[in-house]
Tab-separated table of C-alpha atoms and ligand atoms in Angstrom:
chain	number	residue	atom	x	y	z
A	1	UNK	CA	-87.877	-43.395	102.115
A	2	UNK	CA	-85.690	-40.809	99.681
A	3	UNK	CA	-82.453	-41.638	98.746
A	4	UNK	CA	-81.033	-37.961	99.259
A	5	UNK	CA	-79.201	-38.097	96.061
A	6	UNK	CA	-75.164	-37.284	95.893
A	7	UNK	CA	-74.988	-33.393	94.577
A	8	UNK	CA	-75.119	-33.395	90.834
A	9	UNK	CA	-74.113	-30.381	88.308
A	10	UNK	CA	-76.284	-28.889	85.889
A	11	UNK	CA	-73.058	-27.101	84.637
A	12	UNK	CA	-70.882	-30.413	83.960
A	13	UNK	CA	-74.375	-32.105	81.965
A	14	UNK	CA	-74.661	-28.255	80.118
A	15	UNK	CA	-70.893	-28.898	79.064
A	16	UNK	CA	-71.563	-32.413	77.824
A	17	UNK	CA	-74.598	-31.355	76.107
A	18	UNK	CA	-72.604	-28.625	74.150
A	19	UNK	CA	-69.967	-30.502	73.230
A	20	UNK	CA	-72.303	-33.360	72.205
A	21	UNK	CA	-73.668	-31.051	70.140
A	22	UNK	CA	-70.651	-30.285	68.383
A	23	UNK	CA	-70.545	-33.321	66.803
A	24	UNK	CA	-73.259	-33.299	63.638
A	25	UNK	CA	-73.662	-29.615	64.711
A	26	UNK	CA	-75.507	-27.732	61.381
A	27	UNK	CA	-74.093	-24.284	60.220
A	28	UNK	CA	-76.715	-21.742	61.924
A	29	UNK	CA	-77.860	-24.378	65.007
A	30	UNK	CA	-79.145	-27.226	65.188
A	31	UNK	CA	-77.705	-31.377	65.094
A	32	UNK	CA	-77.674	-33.455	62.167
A	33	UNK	CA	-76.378	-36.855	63.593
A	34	UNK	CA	-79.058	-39.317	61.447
A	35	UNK	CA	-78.661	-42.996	62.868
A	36	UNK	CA	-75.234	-44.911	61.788
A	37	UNK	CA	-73.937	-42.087	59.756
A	38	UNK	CA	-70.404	-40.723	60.710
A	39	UNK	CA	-71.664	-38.269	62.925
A	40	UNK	CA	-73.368	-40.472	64.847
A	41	UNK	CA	-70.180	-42.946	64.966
A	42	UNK	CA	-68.167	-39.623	66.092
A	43	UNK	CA	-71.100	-39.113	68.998
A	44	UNK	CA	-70.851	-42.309	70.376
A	45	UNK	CA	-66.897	-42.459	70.370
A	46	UNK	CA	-67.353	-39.269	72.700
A	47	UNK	CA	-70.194	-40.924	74.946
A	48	UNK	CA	-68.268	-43.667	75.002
A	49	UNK	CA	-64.593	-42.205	75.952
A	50	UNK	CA	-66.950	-40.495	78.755
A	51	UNK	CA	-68.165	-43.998	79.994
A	52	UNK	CA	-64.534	-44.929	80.059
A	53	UNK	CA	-63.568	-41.731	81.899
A	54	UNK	CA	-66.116	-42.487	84.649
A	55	UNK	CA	-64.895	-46.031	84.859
A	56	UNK	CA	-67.735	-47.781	83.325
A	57	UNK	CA	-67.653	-51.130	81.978
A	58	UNK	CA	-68.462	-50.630	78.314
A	59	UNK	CA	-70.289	-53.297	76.422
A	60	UNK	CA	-71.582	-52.870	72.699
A	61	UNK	CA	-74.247	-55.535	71.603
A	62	UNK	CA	-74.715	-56.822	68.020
A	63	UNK	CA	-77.256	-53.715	67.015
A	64	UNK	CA	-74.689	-51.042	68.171
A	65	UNK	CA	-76.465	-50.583	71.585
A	66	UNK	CA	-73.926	-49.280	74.078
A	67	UNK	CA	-73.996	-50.169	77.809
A	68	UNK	CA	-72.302	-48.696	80.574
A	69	UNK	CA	-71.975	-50.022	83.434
A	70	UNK	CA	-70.830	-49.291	86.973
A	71	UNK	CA	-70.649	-52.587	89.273
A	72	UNK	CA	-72.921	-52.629	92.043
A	73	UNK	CA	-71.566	-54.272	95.604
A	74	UNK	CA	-73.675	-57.024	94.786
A	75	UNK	CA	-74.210	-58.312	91.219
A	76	UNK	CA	-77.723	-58.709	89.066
A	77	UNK	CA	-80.048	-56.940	86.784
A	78	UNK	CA	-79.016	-53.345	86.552
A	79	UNK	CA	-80.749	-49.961	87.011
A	80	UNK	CA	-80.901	-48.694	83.916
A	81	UNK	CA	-80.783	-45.212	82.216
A	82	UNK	CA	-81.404	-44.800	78.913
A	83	UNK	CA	-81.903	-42.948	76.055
A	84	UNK	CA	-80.410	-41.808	71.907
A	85	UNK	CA	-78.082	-40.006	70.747
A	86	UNK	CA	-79.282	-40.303	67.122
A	87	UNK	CA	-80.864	-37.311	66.053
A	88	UNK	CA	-83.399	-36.417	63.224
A	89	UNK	CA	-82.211	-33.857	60.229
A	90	UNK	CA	-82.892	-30.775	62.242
A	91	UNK	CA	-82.193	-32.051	65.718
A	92	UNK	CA	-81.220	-29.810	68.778
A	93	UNK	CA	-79.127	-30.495	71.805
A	94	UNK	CA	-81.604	-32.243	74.406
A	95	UNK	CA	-83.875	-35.044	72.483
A	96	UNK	CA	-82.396	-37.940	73.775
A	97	UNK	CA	-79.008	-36.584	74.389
A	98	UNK	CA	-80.512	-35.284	77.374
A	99	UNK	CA	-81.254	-38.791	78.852
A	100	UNK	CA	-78.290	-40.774	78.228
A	101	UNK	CA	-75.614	-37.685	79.162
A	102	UNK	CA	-77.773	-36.923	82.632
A	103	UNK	CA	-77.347	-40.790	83.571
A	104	UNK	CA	-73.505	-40.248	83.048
A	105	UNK	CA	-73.762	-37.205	85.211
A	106	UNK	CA	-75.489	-39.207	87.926
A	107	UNK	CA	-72.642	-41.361	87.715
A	108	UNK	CA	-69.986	-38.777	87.940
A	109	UNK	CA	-71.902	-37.494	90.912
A	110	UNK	CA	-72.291	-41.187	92.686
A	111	UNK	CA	-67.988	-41.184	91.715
A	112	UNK	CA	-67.404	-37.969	93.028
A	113	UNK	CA	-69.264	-38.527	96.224
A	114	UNK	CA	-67.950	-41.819	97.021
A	115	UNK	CA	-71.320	-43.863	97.009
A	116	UNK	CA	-71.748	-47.479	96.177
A	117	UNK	CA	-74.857	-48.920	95.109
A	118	UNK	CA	-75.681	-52.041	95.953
A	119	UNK	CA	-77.383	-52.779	92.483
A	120	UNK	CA	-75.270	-52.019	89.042
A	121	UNK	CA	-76.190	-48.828	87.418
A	122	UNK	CA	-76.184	-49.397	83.464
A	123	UNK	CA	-76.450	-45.809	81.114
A	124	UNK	CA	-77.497	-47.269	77.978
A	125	UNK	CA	-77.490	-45.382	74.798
A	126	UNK	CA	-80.177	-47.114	72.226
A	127	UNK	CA	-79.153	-47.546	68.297
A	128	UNK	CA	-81.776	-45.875	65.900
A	129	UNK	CA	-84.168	-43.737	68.199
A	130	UNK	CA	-85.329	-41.517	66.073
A	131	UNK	CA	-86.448	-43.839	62.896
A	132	UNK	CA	-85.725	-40.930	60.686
A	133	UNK	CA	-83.179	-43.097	58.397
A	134	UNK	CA	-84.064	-46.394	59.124
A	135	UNK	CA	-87.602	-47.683	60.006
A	136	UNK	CA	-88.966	-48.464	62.362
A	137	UNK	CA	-88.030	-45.933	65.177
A	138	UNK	CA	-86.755	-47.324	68.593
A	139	UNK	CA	-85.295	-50.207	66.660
A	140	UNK	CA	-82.343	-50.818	68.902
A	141	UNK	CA	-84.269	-50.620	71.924
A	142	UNK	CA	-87.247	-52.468	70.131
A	143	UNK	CA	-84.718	-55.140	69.426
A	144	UNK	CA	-83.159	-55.688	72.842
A	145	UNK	CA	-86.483	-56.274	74.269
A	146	UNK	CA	-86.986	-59.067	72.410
A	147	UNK	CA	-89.804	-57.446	69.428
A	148	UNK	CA	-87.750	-57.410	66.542
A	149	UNK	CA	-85.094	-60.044	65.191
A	150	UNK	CA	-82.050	-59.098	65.081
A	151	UNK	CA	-81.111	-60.408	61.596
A	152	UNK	CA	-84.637	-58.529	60.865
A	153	UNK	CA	-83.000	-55.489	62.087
A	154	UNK	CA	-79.634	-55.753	60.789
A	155	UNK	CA	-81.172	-56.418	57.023
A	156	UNK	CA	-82.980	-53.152	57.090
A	157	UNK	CA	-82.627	-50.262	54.166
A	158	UNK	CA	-82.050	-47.009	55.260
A	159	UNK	CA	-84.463	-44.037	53.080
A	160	UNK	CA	-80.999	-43.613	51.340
A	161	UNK	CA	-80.539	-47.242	50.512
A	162	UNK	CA	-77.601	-48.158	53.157
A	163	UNK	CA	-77.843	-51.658	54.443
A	164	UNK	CA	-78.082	-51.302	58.403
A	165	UNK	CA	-75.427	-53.997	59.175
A	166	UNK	CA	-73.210	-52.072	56.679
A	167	UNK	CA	-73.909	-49.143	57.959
A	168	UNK	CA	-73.123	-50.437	61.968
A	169	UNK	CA	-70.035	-51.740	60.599
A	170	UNK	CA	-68.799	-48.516	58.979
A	171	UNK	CA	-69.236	-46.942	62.020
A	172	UNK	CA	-67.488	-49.656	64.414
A	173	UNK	CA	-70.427	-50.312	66.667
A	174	UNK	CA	-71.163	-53.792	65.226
A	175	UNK	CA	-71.046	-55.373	68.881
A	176	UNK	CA	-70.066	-58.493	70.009
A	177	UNK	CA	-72.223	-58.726	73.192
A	178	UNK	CA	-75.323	-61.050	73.239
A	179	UNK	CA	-78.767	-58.973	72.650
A	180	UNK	CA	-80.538	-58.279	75.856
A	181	UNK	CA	-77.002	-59.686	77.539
A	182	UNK	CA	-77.499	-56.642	80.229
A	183	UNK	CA	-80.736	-57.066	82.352
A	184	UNK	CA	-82.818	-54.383	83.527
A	185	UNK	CA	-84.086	-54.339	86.962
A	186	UNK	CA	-85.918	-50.783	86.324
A	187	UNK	CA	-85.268	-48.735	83.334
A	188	UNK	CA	-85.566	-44.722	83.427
A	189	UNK	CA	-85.476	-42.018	80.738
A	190	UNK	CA	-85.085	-38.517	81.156
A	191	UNK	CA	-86.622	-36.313	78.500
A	192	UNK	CA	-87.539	-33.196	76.929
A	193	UNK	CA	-91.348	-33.092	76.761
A	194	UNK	CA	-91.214	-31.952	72.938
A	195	UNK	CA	-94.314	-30.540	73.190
A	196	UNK	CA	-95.937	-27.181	74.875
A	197	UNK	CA	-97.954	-28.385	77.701
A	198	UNK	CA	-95.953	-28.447	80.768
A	199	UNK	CA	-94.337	-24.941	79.338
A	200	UNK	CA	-97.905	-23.501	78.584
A	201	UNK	CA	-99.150	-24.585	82.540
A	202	UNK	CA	-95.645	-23.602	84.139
A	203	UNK	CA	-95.249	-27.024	85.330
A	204	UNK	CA	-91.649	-28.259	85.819
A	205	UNK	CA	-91.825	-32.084	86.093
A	206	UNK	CA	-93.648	-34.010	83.871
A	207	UNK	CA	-94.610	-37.205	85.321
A	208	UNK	CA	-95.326	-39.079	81.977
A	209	UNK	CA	-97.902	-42.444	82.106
A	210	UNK	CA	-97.358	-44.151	79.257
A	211	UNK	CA	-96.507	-43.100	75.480
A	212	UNK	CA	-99.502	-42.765	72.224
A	213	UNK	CA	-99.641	-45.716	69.841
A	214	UNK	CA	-98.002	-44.664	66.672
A	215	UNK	CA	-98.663	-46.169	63.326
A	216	UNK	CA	-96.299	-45.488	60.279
A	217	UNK	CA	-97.093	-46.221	56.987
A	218	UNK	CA	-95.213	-45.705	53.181
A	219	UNK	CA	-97.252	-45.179	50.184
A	220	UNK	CA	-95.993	-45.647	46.768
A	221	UNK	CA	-98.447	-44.065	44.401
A	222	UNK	CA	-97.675	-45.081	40.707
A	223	UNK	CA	-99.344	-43.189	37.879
A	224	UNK	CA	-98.201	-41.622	34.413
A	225	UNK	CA	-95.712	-39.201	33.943
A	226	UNK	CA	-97.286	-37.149	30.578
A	227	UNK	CA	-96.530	-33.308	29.122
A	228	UNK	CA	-97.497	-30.690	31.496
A	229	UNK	CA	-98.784	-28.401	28.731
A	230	UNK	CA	-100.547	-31.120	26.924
A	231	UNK	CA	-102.449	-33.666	28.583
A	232	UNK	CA	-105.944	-32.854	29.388
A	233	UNK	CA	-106.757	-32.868	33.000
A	234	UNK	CA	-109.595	-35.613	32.892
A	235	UNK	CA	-106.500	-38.078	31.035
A	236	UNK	CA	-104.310	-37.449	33.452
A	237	UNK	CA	-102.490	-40.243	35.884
A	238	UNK	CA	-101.239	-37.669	38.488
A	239	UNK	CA	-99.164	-39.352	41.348
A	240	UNK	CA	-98.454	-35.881	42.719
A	241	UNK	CA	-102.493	-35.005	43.057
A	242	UNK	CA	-103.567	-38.380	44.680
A	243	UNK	CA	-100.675	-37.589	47.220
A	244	UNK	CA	-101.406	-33.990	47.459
A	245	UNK	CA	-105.120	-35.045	47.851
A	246	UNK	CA	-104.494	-38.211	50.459
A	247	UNK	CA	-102.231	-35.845	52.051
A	248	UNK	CA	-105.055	-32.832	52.721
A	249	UNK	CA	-107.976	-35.699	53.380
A	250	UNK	CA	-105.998	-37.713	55.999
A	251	UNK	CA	-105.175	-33.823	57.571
A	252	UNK	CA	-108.746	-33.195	57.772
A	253	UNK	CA	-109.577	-36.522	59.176
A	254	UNK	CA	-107.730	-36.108	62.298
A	255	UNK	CA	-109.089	-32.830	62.616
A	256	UNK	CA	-112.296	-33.880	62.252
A	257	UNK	CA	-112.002	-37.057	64.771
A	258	UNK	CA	-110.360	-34.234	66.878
A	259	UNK	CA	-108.991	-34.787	70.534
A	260	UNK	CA	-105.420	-36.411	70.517
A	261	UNK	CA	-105.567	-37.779	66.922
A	262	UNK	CA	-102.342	-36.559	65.146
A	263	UNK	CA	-101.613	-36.978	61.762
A	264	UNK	CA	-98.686	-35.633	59.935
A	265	UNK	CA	-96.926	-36.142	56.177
A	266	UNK	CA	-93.867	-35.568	57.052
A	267	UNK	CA	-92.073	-37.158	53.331
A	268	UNK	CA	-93.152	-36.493	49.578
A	269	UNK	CA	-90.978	-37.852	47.146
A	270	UNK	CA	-92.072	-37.041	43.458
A	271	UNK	CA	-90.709	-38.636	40.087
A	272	UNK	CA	-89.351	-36.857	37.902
A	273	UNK	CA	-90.241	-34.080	39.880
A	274	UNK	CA	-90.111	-31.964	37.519
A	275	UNK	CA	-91.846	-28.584	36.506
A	276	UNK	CA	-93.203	-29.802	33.112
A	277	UNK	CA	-94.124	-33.279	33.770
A	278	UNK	CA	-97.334	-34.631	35.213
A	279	UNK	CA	-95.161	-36.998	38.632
A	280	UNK	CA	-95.190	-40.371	37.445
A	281	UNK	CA	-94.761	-41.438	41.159
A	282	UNK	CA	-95.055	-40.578	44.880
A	283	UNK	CA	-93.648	-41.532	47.759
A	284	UNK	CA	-95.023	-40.257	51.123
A	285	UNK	CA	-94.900	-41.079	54.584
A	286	UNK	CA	-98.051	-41.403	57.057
A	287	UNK	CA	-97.471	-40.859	60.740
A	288	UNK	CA	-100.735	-41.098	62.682
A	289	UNK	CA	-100.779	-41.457	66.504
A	290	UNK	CA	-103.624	-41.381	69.375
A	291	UNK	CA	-103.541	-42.693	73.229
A	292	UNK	CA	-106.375	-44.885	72.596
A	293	UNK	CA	-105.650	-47.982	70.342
A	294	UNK	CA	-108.960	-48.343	69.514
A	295	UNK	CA	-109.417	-44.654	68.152
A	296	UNK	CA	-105.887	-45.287	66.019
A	297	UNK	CA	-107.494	-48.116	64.545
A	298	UNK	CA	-110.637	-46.300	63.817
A	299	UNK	CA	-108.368	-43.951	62.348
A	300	UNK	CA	-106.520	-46.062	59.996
A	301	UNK	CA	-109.431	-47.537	58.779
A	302	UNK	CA	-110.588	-44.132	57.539
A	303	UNK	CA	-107.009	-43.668	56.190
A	304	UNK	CA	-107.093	-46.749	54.119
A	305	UNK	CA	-110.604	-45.564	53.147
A	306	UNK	CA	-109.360	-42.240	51.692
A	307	UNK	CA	-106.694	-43.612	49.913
A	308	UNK	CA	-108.651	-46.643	48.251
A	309	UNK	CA	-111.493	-43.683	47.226
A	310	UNK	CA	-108.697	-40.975	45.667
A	311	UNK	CA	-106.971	-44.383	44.127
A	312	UNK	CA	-109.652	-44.792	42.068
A	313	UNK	CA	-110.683	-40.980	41.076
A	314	UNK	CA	-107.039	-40.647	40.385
A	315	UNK	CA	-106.729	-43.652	38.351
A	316	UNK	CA	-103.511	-44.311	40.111
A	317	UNK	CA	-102.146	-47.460	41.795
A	318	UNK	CA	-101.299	-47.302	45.482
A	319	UNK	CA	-98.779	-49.627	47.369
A	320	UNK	CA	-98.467	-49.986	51.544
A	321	UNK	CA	-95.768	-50.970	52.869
A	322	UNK	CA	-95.852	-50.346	57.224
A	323	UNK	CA	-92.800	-48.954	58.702
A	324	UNK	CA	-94.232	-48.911	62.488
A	325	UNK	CA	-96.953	-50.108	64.556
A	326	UNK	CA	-96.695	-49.872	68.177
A	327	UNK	CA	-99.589	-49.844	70.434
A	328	UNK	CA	-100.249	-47.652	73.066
A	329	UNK	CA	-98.175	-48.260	76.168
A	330	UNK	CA	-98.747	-47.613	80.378
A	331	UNK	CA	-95.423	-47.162	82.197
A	332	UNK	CA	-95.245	-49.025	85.599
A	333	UNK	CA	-97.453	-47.900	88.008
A	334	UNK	CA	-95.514	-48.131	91.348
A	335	UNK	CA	-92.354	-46.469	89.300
A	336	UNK	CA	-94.695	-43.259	88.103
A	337	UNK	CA	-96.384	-43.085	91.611
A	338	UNK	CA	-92.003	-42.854	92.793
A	339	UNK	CA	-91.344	-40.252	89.775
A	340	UNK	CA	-94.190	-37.924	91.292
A	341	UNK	CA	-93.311	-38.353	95.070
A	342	UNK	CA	-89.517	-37.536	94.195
A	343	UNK	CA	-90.113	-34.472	92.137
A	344	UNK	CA	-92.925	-33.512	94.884
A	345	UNK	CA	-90.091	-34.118	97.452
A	346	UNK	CA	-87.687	-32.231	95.880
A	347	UNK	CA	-90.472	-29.416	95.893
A	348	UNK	CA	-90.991	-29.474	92.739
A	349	UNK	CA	-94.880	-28.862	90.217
A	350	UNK	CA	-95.747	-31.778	88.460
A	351	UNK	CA	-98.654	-33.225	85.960
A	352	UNK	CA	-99.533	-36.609	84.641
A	353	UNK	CA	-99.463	-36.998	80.962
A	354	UNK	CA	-98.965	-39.411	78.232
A	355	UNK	CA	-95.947	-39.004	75.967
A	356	UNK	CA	-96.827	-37.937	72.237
A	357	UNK	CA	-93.058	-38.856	70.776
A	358	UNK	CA	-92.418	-42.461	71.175
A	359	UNK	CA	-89.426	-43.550	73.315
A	360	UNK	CA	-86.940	-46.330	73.847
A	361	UNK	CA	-88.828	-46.455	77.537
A	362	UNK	CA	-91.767	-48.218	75.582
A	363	UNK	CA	-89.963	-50.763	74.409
A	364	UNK	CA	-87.790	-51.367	77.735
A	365	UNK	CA	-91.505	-51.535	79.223
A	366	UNK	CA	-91.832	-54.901	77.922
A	367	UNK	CA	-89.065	-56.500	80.328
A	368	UNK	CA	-89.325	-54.252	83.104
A	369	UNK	CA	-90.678	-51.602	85.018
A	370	UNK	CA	-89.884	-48.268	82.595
A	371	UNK	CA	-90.924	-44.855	83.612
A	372	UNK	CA	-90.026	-41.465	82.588
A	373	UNK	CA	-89.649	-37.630	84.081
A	374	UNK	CA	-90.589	-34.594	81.471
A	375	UNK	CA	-88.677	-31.312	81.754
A	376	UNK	CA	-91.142	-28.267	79.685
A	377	UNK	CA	-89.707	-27.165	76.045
A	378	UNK	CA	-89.698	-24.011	75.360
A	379	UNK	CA	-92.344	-22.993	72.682
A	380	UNK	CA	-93.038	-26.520	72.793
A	381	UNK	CA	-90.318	-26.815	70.048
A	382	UNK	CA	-88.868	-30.190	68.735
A	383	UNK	CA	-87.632	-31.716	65.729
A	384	UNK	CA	-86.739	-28.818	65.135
A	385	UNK	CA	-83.062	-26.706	65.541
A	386	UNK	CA	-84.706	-23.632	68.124
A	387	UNK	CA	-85.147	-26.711	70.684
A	388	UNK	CA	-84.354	-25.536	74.246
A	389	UNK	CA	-84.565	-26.205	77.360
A	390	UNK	CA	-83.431	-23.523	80.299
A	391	UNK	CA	-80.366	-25.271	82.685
A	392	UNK	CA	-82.854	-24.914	85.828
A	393	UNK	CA	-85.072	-27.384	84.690
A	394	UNK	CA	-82.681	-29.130	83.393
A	395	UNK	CA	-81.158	-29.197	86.803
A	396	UNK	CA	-84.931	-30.168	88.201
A	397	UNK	CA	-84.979	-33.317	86.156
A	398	UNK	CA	-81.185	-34.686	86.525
A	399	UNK	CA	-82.133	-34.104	90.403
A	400	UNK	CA	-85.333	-35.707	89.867
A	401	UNK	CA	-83.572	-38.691	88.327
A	402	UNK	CA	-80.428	-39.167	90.309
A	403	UNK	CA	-82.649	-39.572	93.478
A	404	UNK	CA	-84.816	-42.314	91.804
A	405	UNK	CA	-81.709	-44.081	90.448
A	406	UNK	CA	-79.986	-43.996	94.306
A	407	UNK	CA	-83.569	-45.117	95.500
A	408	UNK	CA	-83.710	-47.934	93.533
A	409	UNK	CA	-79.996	-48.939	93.196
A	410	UNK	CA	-79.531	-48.792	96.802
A	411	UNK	CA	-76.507	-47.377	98.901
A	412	UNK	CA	-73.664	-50.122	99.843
A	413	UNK	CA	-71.402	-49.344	102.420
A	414	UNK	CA	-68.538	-50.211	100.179
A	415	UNK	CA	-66.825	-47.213	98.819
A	416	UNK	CA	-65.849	-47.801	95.518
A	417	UNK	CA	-62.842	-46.552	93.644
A	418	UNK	CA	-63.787	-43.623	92.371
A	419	UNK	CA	-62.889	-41.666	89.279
A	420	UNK	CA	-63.235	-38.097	88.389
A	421	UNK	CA	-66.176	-37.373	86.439
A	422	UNK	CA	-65.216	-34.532	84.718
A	423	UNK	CA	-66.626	-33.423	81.171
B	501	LIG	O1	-91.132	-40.246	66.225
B	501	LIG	C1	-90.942	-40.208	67.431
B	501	LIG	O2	-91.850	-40.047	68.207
B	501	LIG	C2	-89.544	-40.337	67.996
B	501	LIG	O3	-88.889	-39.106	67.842
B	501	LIG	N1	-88.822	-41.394	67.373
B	502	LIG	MN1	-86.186	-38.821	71.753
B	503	LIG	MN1	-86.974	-37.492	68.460
């Protein structure tokens, strides 16, 4: 049975999306609203004034997660939508902004049309998505469901050396409200695919299965900083090499292994770096990922191989420290079978696929059923401050999702007190 959703406005989640993307906005395009810093306080003061505007109960728990909610005629476990508003360095206007500001805009539509649901609807906004300044990623949402401590979380350095309970302080989001205080009856997240696929087979809803297991890991090389101009190559200690080295070996090992295997270096960090002096020390940052857990452990295996093998040739010592390991996860299969129907009801093309980017719906997997709807990116562009995604399928996807949320919240035949939902 659809829930013929309440008419909802591209236009009004456009606005929000723009003027979200004020805040942190980078000179020539582009966000820069890193977890915790200022511009991330300043983003969730305007998500938040939003909730308010929409008459949302507001609740901030003790790792900065904000919940709104909007009472259901009978009370219980909410539905939820959820996403980030945290960005990486060069962010752009949709990743994760998309998901938290369309479950407003369902909202606003539910307001404006006068519908009560008989379950609460909860937009939740998730501290720390992106993992860029603080590891590991999805820590907020990783914490509510129960996989992290929160004192764990809360005692974490950022890659600039902030303290993340400082850091939530500074900001004002150092909640009071009990971790995992607001249940989930279903969770759903709508977001940009990040990747080319649905764009390169004109497909406009992506009806994702589950999300790739992702495995993080920091190296701290350590060798001998010695005159550029005078040390004999064979005597030399060089930190930069081994990393230059593990970084082209650990390249050619996922293309080698081939299929989904990704494997990226995303950080270097040399010291001194400087032109004259072999690097004393290196810092870098291994992201590998595959669908298959078994295949990402074959993976890291090799990885740990390579590095123990240029180690020694290098004559350099090599630290590990892990920053994330999550395994693969399989969104709900009843929820992803409702995802497809919708979009297939609303007349819309859709494929199965796994997410590559990880997602605060794998972590809200672990308590209940999570799925999520992909929209196509154009040039497959993320991460990245081109990111774009054209209003119509924007519009698909809110449509997509507002019927699944009215499906699964269920109408009431209250009608509730309404409040403008303007942006
Ligand atoms: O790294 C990721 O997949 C996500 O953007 N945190
Ligand atoms: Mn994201
Ligand atoms: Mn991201």
């Amino acid at each position: 049975m659809t829930a013929s959703p309440p008419p909802v406005s591209t236009d009004r989640l456009v606005a929000r999306l723009e003027a979200l993307g004020r805040v942190g906005a980078l000179d020539g395009g582009g966000v820069c609203r890193l977890a915790l810093t200022r511009a991330d306080g300043e983003g969730r003061d305007l998500v938040v004034a939003w909730m308010k505007e929409l008459g949302l109960d507001v609740a901030v728990d003790r790792i900065g997660n904000i919940f709104g909610t909007r009472p259901g005629s009978r009370p219980g476990p909410s539905v939820m939508i959820g996403s980030h508003i945290d960005t990486v360095a060069t962010g752009g206007l949709y990743d994760g902004n998309l998901g938290v500001l369309a479950g407003l805009e369902v909202v606003a539509a539910l307001n404006d049309a006068g519908i009560a649901t008989e379950r609460p609807i909860t937009v939740a906004v998730f501290t720390n998505e992106e993992g860029a300044r603080f590891q590991p990623d999805m820590l907020g949402s990783l914490v509510h469901a129960g996989g992290l401590d929160l004192e764990t979380a809360l005692a974490t350095r950022a890659v600039d050396g902030a303290l993340l309970a400082d850091e939530l302080t500074a900001i004002g989001y150092a909640g009071g409200a009990p971790i995992g205080g607001i249940e989930a009856q279903a969770y759903f997240e709508y977001h940009i695919e990040q990747g080319p696929v649905l764009e390169v087979e004109a497909i406009e809803i992506g009806v994702v299965e589950g999300v790739q297991g992702i495995s993080w890991t920091e190296l701290t090389i350590v060798g001998r900083s010695s005159h550029a101009g005078t040390t004999p190559m064979r005597l030399r200690r060089d930190a930069g090499l081994a990393a230059a080295r593990i970084t082209a070996e650990v390249s050619a090992m996922a293309r080698e292994i081939g299929g989904d295997l990704v494997a990226t270096v995303g950080s270097v960090k040399l010291t001194p770096n400087l032109v004259n002096v072999v690097a004393a020390r290196a810092v870098m940052t291994v992201d590998l990922r595959h669908p298959d857990e078994a295949t990402l452990q074959a993976a890291e295996a090799r990885f740990a191989e390579i590095v123990e093998r240029i180690a020694a040739q290098e004559k350099v010592e090599v630290a590990r420290r892990v920053l994330a390991r999550f395994e693969p996860v399989a969104f709900d299969p009843a929820l992803i079978d409702r995802v497809e129907a919708v979009a297939h009801g609303q007349g819309r093309t859709t494929r199965r696929m796994f997410s590559g980017a990880g997602h605060d719906a794998q972590m809200l997997a672990r308590v209940c059923p999570a799925a999520m709807i992909f929209v196509p990116s154009v040039d497959g562009l993320s991460h990245n401050i081109r990111e774009f995604t054209a209003p119509t399928d924007l519009g698909n996807g809110l449509s997509v999702l507002a019927e699944l949320v009215l499906e699964r919240a269920g109408r009431a035949n209250v009608v509730p007190t309404a409040s403008r939902g303007d942006a």
